[in-house]
Amino acid sequence: MPNPMRFKLTVLPGDGVGPEVSREALRVLRALSNFSETEFVCEEKLIGGAAIRSQGTPLPESTLDACMNSDAVFLGAVGAPEYDHLPTQQKPEAGLLALRAALGGFANLRPAVSFPAIAACSPLQRSRVEGADILFVRELLGGLYFAEPRGFDHNGDSAFNTMRYSTEEIERVARVAFEQARARRKKVTSVDKANVLETSQLWRRTVTRIAKDYPDIKLDHMYVDACAMHLITNPTRFDVVLTENLFGDILSDEAAAITGSLGLLASATVGGEVDIYEPVHGSAPDIAGKGIANPLGAIASAAMLLRLSAGMDHEAADLEAAIRQVLDEGHCTADLAGPGKHVVSTSGMGDLVEQRFVGLLDRRFSYHAV
Ligand code: IPM
Ligand code: MN
């Protein structure tokens, strides 16, 4: 018997619903170990408000060290209202932003897919959302989030941030978007505000130039305000949406309305030393600890991890199929409740997905055995 491969995963449950949903994502990864030679070795560390509470800083050194020395990072959520009054650099969110910068992942992939079983949960008409399958490629290390100068002046009477992009920062994330489009429907919509912002003019020029290396991909450009509208009125027109940091933050939450719940959205941050997987939904302090949070965004993030960091394409596809199967059977968490639905708790949902996942793995592995 060959030695099992060890996949070192640093888990940062974080704040609010982060720990609850992370638990469910990890249980499906553990379920895999009976079927594969890869063993997921998980180490939990503190980040965000949880780290401020016990260590006085949102990104302790031991957390960063563990992340740097792992094969991937899984993060639940950061954000805790009791620390809202702190200066920017001390807030829970600063821990996540510093981690992103340190690990270097500049491309944040956020799929937003409409599942037929829950299309009625979208506030948009079923006929509009059905078939929607969008991949946001959000630039994650530049723009207003990181560029200097930033701050307050005049005794706090004015405040400023800087939107800055270099050609290289745009090129590298654009390439990720074109590569992703190749494996999909071969269309990239680049979103900017080039009618007003110089950074967007550079963005548009650079993306247009990079597109020449991908003649098989169709590129179009759209202003961000128009994109916000088209996402709602005609979501099926999009395949890959490439955009800068803040626009991507906003548009990906908007896209949650297409799927039916923010709790469903997964993400992967790639391109750096160590990739980060995290659900898009955030800490949701209002529902934390109640066992009602939707763990599917976290579980779908684990599926992205299997595909992109562990090289386990089939297992990733099985996990995504398991999620679909559970939804098709009518099970859902409270955020997706409706007529004819069977509402389960956070762990109830994790349990169902694990069972279906194991069923699919069983079939796959017994098939290969004969
Ligand atoms: C996200 C979140 C973060 C962001 C916050 C928590 C810093 O909203 O991942 O979308 O703005 O990037
Ligand atoms: Mn966000």
XYZ file of N, CA and C and ligand atoms in Angstrom, residues 100 108 110 138 145 245-246 248-250 252-253 262 280-282, ligand 2:
49
model
N -4.839 37.725 2.663
C -4.890 37.671 1.192
C -3.606 38.237 0.611
N -9.870 36.079 -7.550
C -10.905 35.487 -6.708
C -12.035 34.991 -7.616
N -15.594 33.407 -8.222
C -16.879 33.297 -7.521
C -17.972 32.855 -8.481
N -12.766 38.191 -9.804
C -12.579 39.466 -9.115
C -11.109 39.666 -8.799
N -9.032 48.828 -2.138
C -8.795 48.060 -0.916
C -7.369 48.200 -0.399
N -11.416 44.922 -7.895
C -11.707 44.457 -6.542
C -13.070 44.900 -5.992
N -13.302 46.203 -5.893
C -14.547 46.672 -5.268
C -15.770 46.351 -6.131
N -16.129 43.896 -8.062
C -16.367 42.462 -7.941
C -17.005 42.100 -6.614
N -16.611 42.812 -5.563
C -17.217 42.579 -4.248
C -18.722 42.846 -4.322
N -19.060 43.961 -4.929
C -20.466 44.387 -4.978
C -21.275 43.493 -5.927
N -20.750 40.490 -7.015
C -20.921 39.077 -6.650
C -21.994 38.912 -5.584
N -22.110 39.867 -4.662
C -23.244 39.789 -3.717
C -24.563 39.975 -4.466
N -27.474 34.150 -0.618
C -26.047 34.438 -0.502
C -25.312 33.247 0.113
N -18.809 33.111 0.238
C -18.876 34.555 -0.004
C -19.674 35.280 1.089
N -20.494 34.529 1.840
C -21.547 35.183 2.632
C -21.112 36.042 3.804
N -19.937 35.839 4.369
C -19.555 36.651 5.521
C -20.098 36.095 6.831
Mn -18.127 40.891 -0.055
